[in-house]
């Protein structure tokens, strides 16, 4: 059954029959103040009924209203961490916020010849909690079933994109080939990629708190493909003499794929976590080094064609960010490129369920917050106050990072809930 508000269809929702009659639930668009709206119920285009109701502002326990969050992050976010394979059927599952609150607007796109089914708009209590500000976030779960045996030869069933109307809204400053890079999912097709991960589970979860052996392979590979495509756009491709640095390599979640796929290049990893660096040195090809909490490192000047850092700046104070930006500039070759993520609007929206209204207003005005401690590396790096949960706006990032490097551009939501800053040495 379709529900419309002031003439615009919001979503198709399930109707539940009970002893007292039929019922359904559907969120109305967020508002700043109580607003009279006309709600209509339709079935196959036929009007079943309607009424005028008062749409009230939705607030979290800290008094923050949903519209304030929605204004900062109005793109539907998603998470795709899980896959299963039975020898013929590949199943991918996760959650994607319904575009404009309407699950019917979401689809996936494969190469022609891929046989699949996409069941979406499924109940998602976890997304409903975290994305409390988004209309009908409880209808976010999906299951994508790919029939490998039934797909045509020559097609690519291991890559797909999420599609919905208005998907490129607000991305006019992003180069056209990169606008959908954050919506592209790459599925590992080689079972060998699942071999050899740390057996101490804390080495996985200190990188991503929800990681396990299955998800770390999937997300690490998909992230590698996104970074590889970004490097290629800016002229960094595999070949003899090419040097790549994974700054903040952890247990090699992404590094391992560069090592395996860019065989002629020299791949290095660096991290402040000596335990994970030691594991990488023992189990992965490549060069790995433990670096101090603040630079300089012992890595040579102008030595890397490409540097990438996934979820590193997301844990650093303003002081540490500034110091590491100078170090990144020192390490880049004159024509090198750095791809560095930061926790921007999407990450702030994800955490907004915990944020009181005064915090949100202050963050929007200032553009930066590093006050919250992250305990993930407590007891591992010698300073339990160093590792933070840092969120910053794109405006802040460009203004402050430009003091240290050239900010070529910012790609929203390029890697999960994190934005990607594309950097070069200042000329």
Tab-separated table of C-alpha atoms in Angstrom, residues 4-328:
chain	number	residue	atom	x	y	z
A	4	UNK	CA	1.397	9.915	0.209
A	5	UNK	CA	1.945	13.177	2.074
A	6	UNK	CA	0.637	16.390	0.483
A	7	UNK	CA	0.358	14.558	-2.824
A	8	UNK	CA	3.877	13.073	-2.843
A	9	UNK	CA	4.266	9.313	-2.400
A	10	UNK	CA	6.393	8.600	0.667
A	11	UNK	CA	6.688	4.826	0.648
A	12	UNK	CA	5.029	1.527	-0.029
A	13	UNK	CA	4.422	-0.150	3.323
A	14	UNK	CA	3.053	-3.451	4.552
A	15	UNK	CA	-0.465	-3.613	5.973
A	16	UNK	CA	-0.997	-5.760	9.059
A	17	UNK	CA	-4.404	-7.229	9.762
A	18	UNK	CA	-5.546	-7.675	13.349
A	19	UNK	CA	-8.665	-8.180	15.434
A	20	UNK	CA	-9.302	-4.447	15.463
A	21	UNK	CA	-8.697	-4.037	11.723
A	22	UNK	CA	-5.806	-3.230	9.380
A	23	UNK	CA	-2.849	-1.051	10.401
A	24	UNK	CA	0.412	0.270	8.971
A	25	UNK	CA	3.231	2.603	9.942
A	26	UNK	CA	4.992	5.218	7.813
A	27	UNK	CA	7.267	8.081	8.840
A	28	UNK	CA	6.452	11.568	7.617
A	29	UNK	CA	9.185	13.930	6.369
A	30	UNK	CA	11.112	15.744	9.139
A	31	UNK	CA	9.850	19.219	10.071
A	32	UNK	CA	11.140	22.074	12.234
A	33	UNK	CA	7.753	22.918	13.789
A	34	UNK	CA	4.303	21.293	14.017
A	35	UNK	CA	2.881	21.261	10.497
A	36	UNK	CA	-0.548	20.288	9.124
A	37	UNK	CA	-0.223	17.769	6.280
A	38	UNK	CA	-2.622	15.715	4.187
A	39	UNK	CA	-1.939	11.962	4.295
A	40	UNK	CA	-3.510	9.674	1.700
A	41	UNK	CA	-3.502	5.891	1.350
A	42	UNK	CA	-3.474	4.381	-2.136
A	43	UNK	CA	-3.588	0.891	-3.601
A	44	UNK	CA	-2.514	0.445	-7.243
A	45	UNK	CA	-3.235	4.141	-7.828
A	46	UNK	CA	-6.712	3.908	-6.294
A	47	UNK	CA	-7.463	6.232	-3.383
A	48	UNK	CA	-8.470	4.281	-0.276
A	49	UNK	CA	-8.726	7.184	2.147
A	50	UNK	CA	-7.053	10.218	3.599
A	51	UNK	CA	-6.889	12.503	6.598
A	52	UNK	CA	-5.249	15.672	7.781
A	53	UNK	CA	-2.727	15.191	10.600
A	54	UNK	CA	-0.194	17.271	12.499
A	55	UNK	CA	3.395	16.335	11.623
A	56	UNK	CA	5.459	16.913	14.774
A	57	UNK	CA	9.235	17.485	14.953
A	58	UNK	CA	11.126	14.310	15.824
A	59	UNK	CA	13.851	14.633	18.466
A	60	UNK	CA	16.398	12.343	20.072
A	61	UNK	CA	16.866	12.083	23.835
A	62	UNK	CA	19.286	15.039	23.719
A	63	UNK	CA	16.686	17.355	22.181
A	64	UNK	CA	18.276	17.344	18.714
A	65	UNK	CA	15.659	17.517	15.976
A	66	UNK	CA	15.721	15.263	12.920
A	67	UNK	CA	15.513	18.108	10.394
A	68	UNK	CA	18.778	19.629	11.693
A	69	UNK	CA	20.575	16.345	11.028
A	70	UNK	CA	18.861	15.839	7.684
A	71	UNK	CA	20.011	19.285	6.518
A	72	UNK	CA	23.621	18.300	7.180
A	73	UNK	CA	23.381	14.828	5.616
A	74	UNK	CA	20.553	14.308	3.131
A	75	UNK	CA	21.991	11.340	1.235
A	76	UNK	CA	20.819	7.788	2.033
A	77	UNK	CA	23.691	5.916	3.651
A	78	UNK	CA	24.294	2.181	3.546
A	79	UNK	CA	26.361	-0.670	4.910
A	80	UNK	CA	27.234	-3.865	2.992
A	81	UNK	CA	29.370	-6.097	5.224
A	82	UNK	CA	28.061	-9.630	4.719
A	83	UNK	CA	28.243	-12.304	2.035
A	84	UNK	CA	27.670	-16.057	1.816
A	85	UNK	CA	28.479	-18.534	-0.962
A	86	UNK	CA	27.119	-22.071	-1.342
A	87	UNK	CA	28.974	-22.999	-4.512
A	88	UNK	CA	26.416	-21.605	-6.963
A	89	UNK	CA	24.489	-18.831	-5.192
A	90	UNK	CA	26.233	-15.757	-3.801
A	91	UNK	CA	24.215	-13.851	-1.184
A	92	UNK	CA	25.110	-10.294	-0.172
A	93	UNK	CA	23.270	-8.630	2.685
A	94	UNK	CA	23.292	-5.299	4.474
A	95	UNK	CA	21.204	-2.168	4.831
A	96	UNK	CA	20.565	0.925	2.696
A	97	UNK	CA	18.467	3.853	3.862
A	98	UNK	CA	15.383	4.221	1.641
A	99	UNK	CA	15.957	7.159	-0.754
A	100	UNK	CA	13.675	10.033	0.296
A	101	UNK	CA	12.173	7.556	2.771
A	102	UNK	CA	10.816	5.350	-0.020
A	103	UNK	CA	12.325	1.852	-0.445
A	104	UNK	CA	10.702	1.574	-3.888
A	105	UNK	CA	13.179	4.141	-5.248
A	106	UNK	CA	16.206	1.917	-4.566
A	107	UNK	CA	17.622	-0.536	-7.087
A	108	UNK	CA	20.914	-2.215	-7.951
A	109	UNK	CA	22.689	-2.312	-11.300
A	110	UNK	CA	24.873	-5.133	-12.607
A	111	UNK	CA	26.463	-5.894	-15.940
A	112	UNK	CA	23.979	-7.220	-18.458
A	113	UNK	CA	23.653	-10.979	-18.135
A	114	UNK	CA	23.863	-11.225	-14.343
A	115	UNK	CA	20.947	-13.124	-12.866
A	116	UNK	CA	19.902	-11.848	-9.447
A	117	UNK	CA	17.055	-10.940	-7.107
A	118	UNK	CA	17.043	-7.877	-4.855
A	119	UNK	CA	14.812	-8.087	-1.797
A	120	UNK	CA	14.839	-4.755	0.004
A	121	UNK	CA	12.777	-2.561	2.278
A	122	UNK	CA	13.128	-5.263	4.944
A	123	UNK	CA	12.875	-4.502	8.651
A	124	UNK	CA	16.043	-3.032	10.175
A	125	UNK	CA	15.866	-2.202	13.904
A	126	UNK	CA	19.580	-1.311	14.020
A	127	UNK	CA	19.339	1.218	11.186
A	128	UNK	CA	16.110	2.584	12.657
A	129	UNK	CA	18.041	3.341	15.847
A	130	UNK	CA	21.206	4.842	14.374
A	131	UNK	CA	19.418	6.714	11.586
A	132	UNK	CA	16.542	7.888	13.738
A	133	UNK	CA	16.374	11.129	11.736
A	134	UNK	CA	15.722	9.410	8.386
A	135	UNK	CA	12.133	8.659	7.329
A	136	UNK	CA	11.354	4.928	7.330
A	137	UNK	CA	14.898	3.938	8.266
A	138	UNK	CA	13.369	0.776	9.739
A	139	UNK	CA	12.857	-0.412	6.133
A	140	UNK	CA	16.568	-0.502	5.246
A	141	UNK	CA	17.659	-4.134	5.239
A	142	UNK	CA	18.214	-5.959	1.963
A	143	UNK	CA	19.247	-9.363	0.657
A	144	UNK	CA	20.859	-9.551	-2.781
A	145	UNK	CA	20.924	-13.079	-4.235
A	146	UNK	CA	23.234	-13.605	-7.224
A	147	UNK	CA	22.732	-16.761	-9.259
A	148	UNK	CA	26.261	-17.346	-10.543
A	149	UNK	CA	25.382	-20.575	-12.304
A	150	UNK	CA	22.460	-18.901	-14.070
A	151	UNK	CA	24.398	-15.823	-15.191
A	152	UNK	CA	25.692	-15.502	-18.731
A	153	UNK	CA	29.378	-16.111	-19.567
A	154	UNK	CA	31.456	-12.958	-19.847
A	155	UNK	CA	29.348	-10.893	-17.428
A	156	UNK	CA	30.689	-9.555	-14.125
A	157	UNK	CA	28.522	-10.727	-11.205
A	158	UNK	CA	31.072	-9.501	-8.655
A	159	UNK	CA	30.413	-5.776	-8.924
A	160	UNK	CA	27.236	-3.746	-8.622
A	161	UNK	CA	26.067	-0.218	-7.882
A	162	UNK	CA	23.181	1.140	-5.867
A	163	UNK	CA	20.939	3.390	-7.946
A	164	UNK	CA	18.150	5.834	-7.080
A	165	UNK	CA	16.746	9.127	-8.429
A	166	UNK	CA	18.831	12.161	-7.502
A	167	UNK	CA	21.898	10.094	-6.603
A	168	UNK	CA	24.295	12.752	-7.939
A	169	UNK	CA	22.606	15.675	-6.167
A	170	UNK	CA	25.186	17.980	-4.589
A	171	UNK	CA	28.116	16.280	-6.339
A	172	UNK	CA	28.656	18.902	-9.058
A	173	UNK	CA	32.201	19.611	-7.818
A	174	UNK	CA	33.173	15.929	-7.973
A	175	UNK	CA	34.609	14.697	-11.308
A	176	UNK	CA	31.868	12.827	-13.190
A	177	UNK	CA	33.667	9.423	-13.233
A	178	UNK	CA	33.957	9.517	-9.429
A	179	UNK	CA	30.453	10.579	-8.436
A	180	UNK	CA	29.154	7.062	-7.894
A	181	UNK	CA	32.338	5.525	-6.555
A	182	UNK	CA	30.877	5.405	-3.052
A	183	UNK	CA	27.839	3.475	-4.337
A	184	UNK	CA	29.913	0.795	-6.074
A	185	UNK	CA	30.396	-2.528	-4.302
A	186	UNK	CA	33.104	-4.999	-5.322
A	187	UNK	CA	32.784	-8.612	-4.199
A	188	UNK	CA	35.915	-10.767	-3.857
A	189	UNK	CA	35.733	-13.633	-6.351
A	190	UNK	CA	38.892	-15.459	-5.227
A	191	UNK	CA	38.587	-17.671	-2.134
A	192	UNK	CA	42.334	-17.283	-1.605
A	193	UNK	CA	41.624	-13.735	-0.388
A	194	UNK	CA	40.085	-15.194	2.780
A	195	UNK	CA	43.349	-16.865	3.803
A	196	UNK	CA	45.449	-15.663	6.770
A	197	UNK	CA	44.010	-13.087	9.161
A	198	UNK	CA	44.983	-12.451	12.795
A	199	UNK	CA	43.622	-15.067	15.198
A	200	UNK	CA	43.448	-12.522	18.012
A	201	UNK	CA	39.990	-11.082	17.295
A	202	UNK	CA	40.889	-7.774	18.958
A	203	UNK	CA	43.327	-7.106	16.110
A	204	UNK	CA	40.326	-7.083	13.754
A	205	UNK	CA	37.891	-5.187	15.966
A	206	UNK	CA	40.286	-2.392	16.879
A	207	UNK	CA	40.237	-1.480	13.167
A	208	UNK	CA	36.471	-1.888	12.731
A	209	UNK	CA	34.526	-2.725	15.870
A	210	UNK	CA	32.105	-5.082	14.103
A	211	UNK	CA	34.691	-6.910	11.966
A	212	UNK	CA	34.970	-10.665	11.719
A	213	UNK	CA	36.822	-12.972	9.321
A	214	UNK	CA	34.039	-12.807	6.741
A	215	UNK	CA	33.303	-9.088	6.754
A	216	UNK	CA	36.945	-8.015	6.813
A	217	UNK	CA	37.637	-9.809	3.524
A	218	UNK	CA	34.592	-8.321	1.811
A	219	UNK	CA	34.948	-4.729	3.027
A	220	UNK	CA	38.725	-4.698	2.635
A	221	UNK	CA	38.506	-5.840	-0.970
A	222	UNK	CA	35.709	-3.411	-1.897
A	223	UNK	CA	37.654	-0.555	-0.283
A	224	UNK	CA	40.772	-1.557	-2.241
A	225	UNK	CA	38.858	-1.382	-5.530
A	226	UNK	CA	37.509	2.073	-4.672
A	227	UNK	CA	40.973	3.394	-3.796
A	228	UNK	CA	42.467	1.777	-6.885
A	229	UNK	CA	39.874	3.555	-9.074
A	230	UNK	CA	40.594	6.878	-7.370
A	231	UNK	CA	44.342	6.460	-7.823
A	232	UNK	CA	43.813	5.622	-11.501
A	233	UNK	CA	41.729	8.754	-12.055
A	234	UNK	CA	44.592	10.867	-10.682
A	235	UNK	CA	47.298	9.065	-12.638
A	236	UNK	CA	48.631	6.499	-10.153
A	237	UNK	CA	48.564	3.011	-11.672
A	238	UNK	CA	50.475	-0.215	-10.984
A	239	UNK	CA	53.860	-0.679	-12.568
A	240	UNK	CA	57.587	-1.069	-11.873
A	241	UNK	CA	58.955	1.549	-9.510
A	242	UNK	CA	55.544	2.693	-8.251
A	243	UNK	CA	55.536	3.170	-4.471
A	244	UNK	CA	52.316	3.015	-2.405
A	245	UNK	CA	51.930	3.643	1.342
A	246	UNK	CA	48.980	2.483	3.436
A	247	UNK	CA	49.137	5.039	6.256
A	248	UNK	CA	47.324	3.402	9.164
A	249	UNK	CA	47.503	-0.124	7.752
A	250	UNK	CA	46.280	-1.953	10.865
A	251	UNK	CA	46.366	-5.692	10.174
A	252	UNK	CA	46.586	-5.089	6.419
A	253	UNK	CA	42.840	-5.175	5.695
A	254	UNK	CA	43.368	-3.164	2.487
A	255	UNK	CA	47.149	-3.405	2.116
A	256	UNK	CA	47.007	-7.137	1.366
A	257	UNK	CA	44.966	-6.491	-1.779
A	258	UNK	CA	47.458	-3.950	-3.129
A	259	UNK	CA	50.227	-6.471	-2.439
A	260	UNK	CA	48.326	-9.195	-4.273
A	261	UNK	CA	47.065	-7.130	-7.216
A	262	UNK	CA	49.839	-4.542	-7.781
A	263	UNK	CA	52.644	-7.079	-8.038
A	264	UNK	CA	55.179	-4.834	-9.782
A	265	UNK	CA	54.694	-1.954	-7.339
A	266	UNK	CA	56.333	-1.638	-3.949
A	267	UNK	CA	53.709	-1.605	-1.203
A	268	UNK	CA	54.394	-0.309	2.298
A	269	UNK	CA	52.299	-0.051	5.436
A	270	UNK	CA	52.735	2.132	8.508
A	271	UNK	CA	50.848	2.253	11.793
A	272	UNK	CA	51.192	3.372	15.411
A	273	UNK	CA	49.941	-0.078	16.491
A	274	UNK	CA	53.155	-2.095	16.846
A	275	UNK	CA	51.274	-5.358	17.437
A	276	UNK	CA	49.419	-5.187	14.125
A	277	UNK	CA	52.542	-4.000	12.285
A	278	UNK	CA	54.456	-7.019	13.630
A	279	UNK	CA	51.673	-9.328	12.418
A	280	UNK	CA	51.786	-7.778	8.935
A	281	UNK	CA	55.568	-8.058	8.753
A	282	UNK	CA	55.356	-11.741	9.661
A	283	UNK	CA	52.422	-12.728	7.439
A	284	UNK	CA	52.213	-10.370	4.444
A	285	UNK	CA	54.644	-9.439	1.708
A	286	UNK	CA	55.538	-5.767	1.658
A	287	UNK	CA	57.383	-3.388	3.952
A	288	UNK	CA	55.790	-2.483	7.277
A	289	UNK	CA	56.949	-0.036	9.903
A	290	UNK	CA	55.751	1.202	13.275
A	291	UNK	CA	55.601	4.987	13.367
A	292	UNK	CA	55.466	7.337	16.371
A	293	UNK	CA	52.292	9.085	17.530
A	294	UNK	CA	53.654	12.313	16.072
A	295	UNK	CA	55.992	12.616	13.077
A	296	UNK	CA	58.608	12.637	11.761
A	297	UNK	CA	58.866	9.027	10.648
A	298	UNK	CA	62.005	7.396	9.308
A	299	UNK	CA	60.463	7.047	5.830
A	300	UNK	CA	62.436	8.917	3.135
A	301	UNK	CA	61.419	12.249	1.570
A	302	UNK	CA	59.416	12.295	-1.677
A	303	UNK	CA	59.249	8.504	-1.835
A	304	UNK	CA	55.602	7.631	-2.579
A	305	UNK	CA	53.511	7.979	-5.713
A	306	UNK	CA	50.376	7.277	-3.725
A	307	UNK	CA	49.460	7.400	-0.046
A	308	UNK	CA	46.096	6.338	1.303
A	309	UNK	CA	44.804	6.587	4.840
A	310	UNK	CA	41.449	5.046	5.744
A	311	UNK	CA	39.987	6.090	9.100
A	312	UNK	CA	43.163	7.638	10.510
A	313	UNK	CA	42.308	11.344	10.626
A	314	UNK	CA	39.021	10.192	12.160
A	315	UNK	CA	40.986	9.519	15.369
A	316	UNK	CA	43.357	12.496	15.562
A	317	UNK	CA	43.265	15.825	17.351
A	318	UNK	CA	43.695	19.096	15.468
A	319	UNK	CA	47.345	19.187	16.516
A	320	UNK	CA	48.018	15.637	15.345
A	321	UNK	CA	46.174	16.174	12.047
A	322	UNK	CA	48.295	19.216	11.251
A	323	UNK	CA	51.535	17.382	12.048
A	324	UNK	CA	50.626	14.351	9.932
A	325	UNK	CA	49.511	16.462	6.979
A	326	UNK	CA	52.982	18.021	6.919
A	327	UNK	CA	54.479	14.526	7.055
A	328	UNK	CA	52.273	13.282	4.205
